[in-house]
JSON list of C-alpha atoms in Angstrom, two decimals:
[
{"chain": "W", "resi": 225, "resn": "UNK", "atom": "CA", "xyz": [0.68, -79.66, 49.40]},
{"chain": "W", "resi": 226, "resn": "UNK", "atom": "CA", "xyz": [-0.71, -76.38, 49.38]},
{"chain": "W", "resi": 227, "resn": "UNK", "atom": "CA", "xyz": [-0.59, -74.11, 52.23]},
{"chain": "W", "resi": 228, "resn": "UNK", "atom": "CA", "xyz": [-2.54, -70.96, 52.18]},
{"chain": "W", "resi": 229, "resn": "UNK", "atom": "CA", "xyz": [-1.70, -67.77, 54.07]},
{"chain": "W", "resi": 230, "resn": "UNK", "atom": "CA", "xyz": [-3.79, -65.03, 54.38]},
{"chain": "W", "resi": 231, "resn": "UNK", "atom": "CA", "xyz": [-2.48, -61.22, 56.31]},
{"chain": "W", "resi": 232, "resn": "UNK", "atom": "CA", "xyz": [-4.23, -57.79, 55.98]},
{"chain": "W", "resi": 233, "resn": "UNK", "atom": "CA", "xyz": [-6.68, -58.05, 58.83]},
{"chain": "W", "resi": 234, "resn": "UNK", "atom": "CA", "xyz": [-7.73, -55.78, 61.26]},
{"chain": "W", "resi": 235, "resn": "UNK", "atom": "CA", "xyz": [-9.70, -52.66, 62.42]},
{"chain": "W", "resi": 236, "resn": "UNK", "atom": "CA", "xyz": [-11.11, -50.42, 60.38]},
{"chain": "W", "resi": 237, "resn": "UNK", "atom": "CA", "xyz": [-14.39, -47.98, 61.02]},
{"chain": "W", "resi": 238, "resn": "UNK", "atom": "CA", "xyz": [-17.10, -48.50, 58.66]},
{"chain": "W", "resi": 239, "resn": "UNK", "atom": "CA", "xyz": [-17.06, -46.56, 55.09]},
{"chain": "W", "resi": 240, "resn": "UNK", "atom": "CA", "xyz": [-12.78, -47.56, 55.25]},
{"chain": "W", "resi": 241, "resn": "UNK", "atom": "CA", "xyz": [-11.47, -50.17, 53.42]},
{"chain": "W", "resi": 242, "resn": "UNK", "atom": "CA", "xyz": [-9.07, -53.09, 53.80]},
{"chain": "W", "resi": 243, "resn": "UNK", "atom": "CA", "xyz": [-6.99, -54.87, 51.21]},
{"chain": "W", "resi": 244, "resn": "UNK", "atom": "CA", "xyz": [-6.90, -58.90, 52.44]},
{"chain": "W", "resi": 245, "resn": "UNK", "atom": "CA", "xyz": [-3.96, -61.08, 50.92]},
{"chain": "W", "resi": 246, "resn": "UNK", "atom": "CA", "xyz": [-3.30, -64.58, 50.78]},
{"chain": "W", "resi": 247, "resn": "UNK", "atom": "CA", "xyz": [0.30, -66.10, 49.95]},
{"chain": "W", "resi": 248, "resn": "UNK", "atom": "CA", "xyz": [-0.57, -69.89, 48.35]},
{"chain": "W", "resi": 249, "resn": "UNK", "atom": "CA", "xyz": [3.05, -72.11, 48.41]},
{"chain": "W", "resi": 250, "resn": "UNK", "atom": "CA", "xyz": [3.01, -75.02, 45.62]},
{"chain": "W", "resi": 251, "resn": "UNK", "atom": "CA", "xyz": [2.26, -75.67, 42.01]},
{"chain": "W", "resi": 252, "resn": "UNK", "atom": "CA", "xyz": [0.41, -75.63, 39.69]},
{"chain": "W", "resi": 253, "resn": "UNK", "atom": "CA", "xyz": [-0.80, -71.83, 41.28]},
{"chain": "W", "resi": 254, "resn": "UNK", "atom": "CA", "xyz": [-2.60, -71.37, 37.61]},
{"chain": "W", "resi": 255, "resn": "UNK", "atom": "CA", "xyz": [-4.60, -73.78, 37.44]},
{"chain": "W", "resi": 256, "resn": "UNK", "atom": "CA", "xyz": [-6.09, -73.74, 40.30]},
{"chain": "W", "resi": 257, "resn": "UNK", "atom": "CA", "xyz": [-9.94, -72.11, 41.28]},
{"chain": "W", "resi": 258, "resn": "UNK", "atom": "CA", "xyz": [-8.59, -69.13, 44.57]},
{"chain": "W", "resi": 259, "resn": "UNK", "atom": "CA", "xyz": [-12.33, -68.05, 47.07]},
{"chain": "W", "resi": 260, "resn": "UNK", "atom": "CA", "xyz": [-12.38, -66.16, 49.62]},
{"chain": "W", "resi": 261, "resn": "UNK", "atom": "CA", "xyz": [-14.87, -66.91, 52.71]},
{"chain": "W", "resi": 262, "resn": "UNK", "atom": "CA", "xyz": [-15.62, -65.49, 55.91]},
{"chain": "W", "resi": 263, "resn": "UNK", "atom": "CA", "xyz": [-17.32, -66.91, 59.49]},
{"chain": "W", "resi": 264, "resn": "UNK", "atom": "CA", "xyz": [-18.39, -65.52, 62.26]},
{"chain": "W", "resi": 265, "resn": "UNK", "atom": "CA", "xyz": [-19.34, -66.76, 65.73]},
{"chain": "W", "resi": 266, "resn": "UNK", "atom": "CA", "xyz": [-22.43, -69.55, 65.59]},
{"chain": "W", "resi": 267, "resn": "UNK", "atom": "CA", "xyz": [-22.73, -69.23, 61.73]},
{"chain": "W", "resi": 268, "resn": "UNK", "atom": "CA", "xyz": [-22.02, -71.65, 58.90]},
{"chain": "W", "resi": 269, "resn": "UNK", "atom": "CA", "xyz": [-18.58, -70.04, 56.49]},
{"chain": "W", "resi": 270, "resn": "UNK", "atom": "CA", "xyz": [-19.95, -67.72, 53.67]},
{"chain": "W", "resi": 271, "resn": "UNK", "atom": "CA", "xyz": [-18.69, -67.65, 50.05]},
{"chain": "W", "resi": 272, "resn": "UNK", "atom": "CA", "xyz": [-17.21, -64.64, 49.55]},
{"chain": "W", "resi": 273, "resn": "UNK", "atom": "CA", "xyz": [-15.59, -63.99, 45.83]},
{"chain": "W", "resi": 274, "resn": "UNK", "atom": "CA", "xyz": [-13.63, -66.84, 44.00]},
{"chain": "W", "resi": 275, "resn": "UNK", "atom": "CA", "xyz": [-11.97, -65.53, 40.53]},
{"chain": "W", "resi": 276, "resn": "UNK", "atom": "CA", "xyz": [-10.25, -68.87, 38.50]},
{"chain": "W", "resi": 277, "resn": "UNK", "atom": "CA", "xyz": [-7.03, -69.62, 37.89]},
{"chain": "W", "resi": 278, "resn": "UNK", "atom": "CA", "xyz": [-5.75, -68.05, 34.81]},
{"chain": "W", "resi": 279, "resn": "UNK", "atom": "CA", "xyz": [-8.35, -64.44, 36.72]},
{"chain": "W", "resi": 280, "resn": "UNK", "atom": "CA", "xyz": [-10.38, -63.12, 34.40]},
{"chain": "W", "resi": 281, "resn": "UNK", "atom": "CA", "xyz": [-14.00, -61.40, 36.22]},
{"chain": "W", "resi": 282, "resn": "UNK", "atom": "CA", "xyz": [-14.80, -62.12, 39.89]},
{"chain": "W", "resi": 283, "resn": "UNK", "atom": "CA", "xyz": [-17.72, -63.91, 41.04]},
{"chain": "W", "resi": 284, "resn": "UNK", "atom": "CA", "xyz": [-19.19, -62.59, 44.37]},
{"chain": "W", "resi": 285, "resn": "UNK", "atom": "CA", "xyz": [-22.03, -63.10, 47.18]},
{"chain": "W", "resi": 286, "resn": "UNK", "atom": "CA", "xyz": [-24.88, -60.40, 46.70]},
{"chain": "W", "resi": 287, "resn": "UNK", "atom": "CA", "xyz": [-23.80, -58.48, 49.68]},
{"chain": "W", "resi": 288, "resn": "UNK", "atom": "CA", "xyz": [-20.55, -57.59, 48.58]},
{"chain": "W", "resi": 289, "resn": "UNK", "atom": "CA", "xyz": [-21.62, -57.06, 44.79]},
{"chain": "W", "resi": 290, "resn": "UNK", "atom": "CA", "xyz": [-19.33, -53.77, 43.74]},
{"chain": "W", "resi": 291, "resn": "UNK", "atom": "CA", "xyz": [-17.94, -53.47, 47.33]},
{"chain": "W", "resi": 292, "resn": "UNK", "atom": "CA", "xyz": [-15.03, -56.25, 47.28]},
{"chain": "W", "resi": 293, "resn": "UNK", "atom": "CA", "xyz": [-13.27, -57.10, 44.54]},
{"chain": "W", "resi": 294, "resn": "UNK", "atom": "CA", "xyz": [-11.12, -60.55, 43.64]},
{"chain": "W", "resi": 295, "resn": "UNK", "atom": "CA", "xyz": [-7.48, -60.03, 41.75]},
{"chain": "W", "resi": 296, "resn": "UNK", "atom": "CA", "xyz": [-4.99, -62.80, 41.74]},
{"chain": "W", "resi": 297, "resn": "UNK", "atom": "CA", "xyz": [-1.14, -61.81, 40.99]},
{"chain": "W", "resi": 298, "resn": "UNK", "atom": "CA", "xyz": [-0.90, -65.43, 39.75]},
{"chain": "W", "resi": 299, "resn": "UNK", "atom": "CA", "xyz": [3.30, -64.23, 39.16]},
{"chain": "W", "resi": 300, "resn": "UNK", "atom": "CA", "xyz": [3.54, -64.01, 42.38]},
{"chain": "W", "resi": 301, "resn": "UNK", "atom": "CA", "xyz": [1.33, -67.20, 43.72]},
{"chain": "W", "resi": 302, "resn": "UNK", "atom": "CA", "xyz": [-0.63, -64.84, 45.34]},
{"chain": "W", "resi": 303, "resn": "UNK", "atom": "CA", "xyz": [-4.57, -63.95, 45.80]},
{"chain": "W", "resi": 304, "resn": "UNK", "atom": "CA", "xyz": [-6.07, -60.46, 47.02]},
{"chain": "W", "resi": 305, "resn": "UNK", "atom": "CA", "xyz": [-9.46, -59.66, 48.36]},
{"chain": "W", "resi": 306, "resn": "UNK", "atom": "CA", "xyz": [-9.82, -55.71, 48.64]},
{"chain": "W", "resi": 307, "resn": "UNK", "atom": "CA", "xyz": [-12.56, -54.43, 50.09]},
{"chain": "W", "resi": 308, "resn": "UNK", "atom": "CA", "xyz": [-14.43, -51.00, 50.10]},
{"chain": "W", "resi": 309, "resn": "UNK", "atom": "CA", "xyz": [-16.88, -49.09, 51.26]},
{"chain": "W", "resi": 310, "resn": "UNK", "atom": "CA", "xyz": [-16.75, -51.73, 54.95]},
{"chain": "W", "resi": 311, "resn": "UNK", "atom": "CA", "xyz": [-19.91, -52.31, 56.95]},
{"chain": "W", "resi": 312, "resn": "UNK", "atom": "CA", "xyz": [-19.97, -53.38, 60.49]},
{"chain": "W", "resi": 313, "resn": "UNK", "atom": "CA", "xyz": [-21.96, -56.61, 59.30]},
{"chain": "W", "resi": 314, "resn": "UNK", "atom": "CA", "xyz": [-18.37, -57.61, 57.15]},
{"chain": "W", "resi": 315, "resn": "UNK", "atom": "CA", "xyz": [-17.06, -58.50, 60.67]},
{"chain": "W", "resi": 316, "resn": "UNK", "atom": "CA", "xyz": [-15.57, -61.75, 60.46]},
{"chain": "W", "resi": 317, "resn": "UNK", "atom": "CA", "xyz": [-13.01, -64.29, 59.96]},
{"chain": "W", "resi": 318, "resn": "UNK", "atom": "CA", "xyz": [-12.21, -63.87, 56.36]},
{"chain": "W", "resi": 319, "resn": "UNK", "atom": "CA", "xyz": [-10.55, -66.99, 54.91]},
{"chain": "W", "resi": 320, "resn": "UNK", "atom": "CA", "xyz": [-8.86, -68.01, 51.71]},
{"chain": "W", "resi": 321, "resn": "UNK", "atom": "CA", "xyz": [-9.38, -70.87, 49.89]},
{"chain": "W", "resi": 322, "resn": "UNK", "atom": "CA", "xyz": [-8.46, -73.22, 46.84]},
{"chain": "W", "resi": 323, "resn": "UNK", "atom": "CA", "xyz": [-9.82, -76.16, 44.62]},
{"chain": "W", "resi": 324, "resn": "UNK", "atom": "CA", "xyz": [-8.50, -77.19, 40.74]},
{"chain": "W", "resi": 325, "resn": "UNK", "atom": "CA", "xyz": [-10.46, -76.79, 37.93]},
{"chain": "W", "resi": 326, "resn": "UNK", "atom": "CA", "xyz": [-12.68, -74.28, 36.70]},
{"chain": "W", "resi": 327, "resn": "UNK", "atom": "CA", "xyz": [-16.23, -74.32, 39.17]},
{"chain": "W", "resi": 328, "resn": "UNK", "atom": "CA", "xyz": [-17.88, -71.84, 39.90]},
{"chain": "W", "resi": 329, "resn": "UNK", "atom": "CA", "xyz": [-19.60, -73.57, 42.75]},
{"chain": "W", "resi": 330, "resn": "UNK", "atom": "CA", "xyz": [-19.07, -72.72, 46.53]},
{"chain": "W", "resi": 331, "resn": "UNK", "atom": "CA", "xyz": [-18.62, -75.54, 47.14]},
{"chain": "W", "resi": 332, "resn": "UNK", "atom": "CA", "xyz": [-15.00, -78.20, 46.77]},
{"chain": "W", "resi": 333, "resn": "UNK", "atom": "CA", "xyz": [-12.51, -76.26, 48.67]},
{"chain": "W", "resi": 334, "resn": "UNK", "atom": "CA", "xyz": [-10.25, -78.21, 49.27]},
{"chain": "W", "resi": 335, "resn": "UNK", "atom": "CA", "xyz": [-7.40, -76.13, 51.40]},
{"chain": "W", "resi": 336, "resn": "UNK", "atom": "CA", "xyz": [-8.05, -73.53, 54.02]},
{"chain": "W", "resi": 337, "resn": "UNK", "atom": "CA", "xyz": [-5.52, -71.28, 55.32]},
{"chain": "W", "resi": 338, "resn": "UNK", "atom": "CA", "xyz": [-5.70, -69.92, 58.99]},
{"chain": "W", "resi": 339, "resn": "UNK", "atom": "CA", "xyz": [-7.97, -66.70, 58.74]},
{"chain": "W", "resi": 340, "resn": "UNK", "atom": "CA", "xyz": [-7.32, -62.61, 58.73]},
{"chain": "W", "resi": 341, "resn": "UNK", "atom": "CA", "xyz": [-10.40, -61.09, 61.66]},
{"chain": "W", "resi": 342, "resn": "UNK", "atom": "CA", "xyz": [-11.50, -58.12, 59.73]},
{"chain": "W", "resi": 343, "resn": "UNK", "atom": "CA", "xyz": [-13.30, -56.00, 62.52]},
{"chain": "W", "resi": 344, "resn": "UNK", "atom": "CA", "xyz": [-15.56, -53.33, 60.42]},
{"chain": "W", "resi": 345, "resn": "UNK", "atom": "CA", "xyz": [-16.77, -50.59, 63.71]},
{"chain": "W", "resi": 346, "resn": "UNK", "atom": "CA", "xyz": [-20.35, -48.33, 63.50]}
]
């Protein structure tokens, strides 16, 4: 069974930065695609970014490209989301998720964390 635990959320002013972490337990960490999603009340969960099993370049939703960076440390079973130049519209609960394989599709994630709140004040 794969478990994911996010941390690093909080309150930050617009223009500031936060780094989210997600610790992943389970075997074969390097075989998972790891993604970040976010959700605000009344809206569907939105794909934010993801990174394939062996790292390399992440891929992003247009609204965060150039501001957010996803990375992973396979030796530590951890994935990160560095968020810079934060905007009030980035306010959401952020979730990390995992799935086997290397598909870039935002669908098909099997395992989810509990979420961490990010609030950006104007």
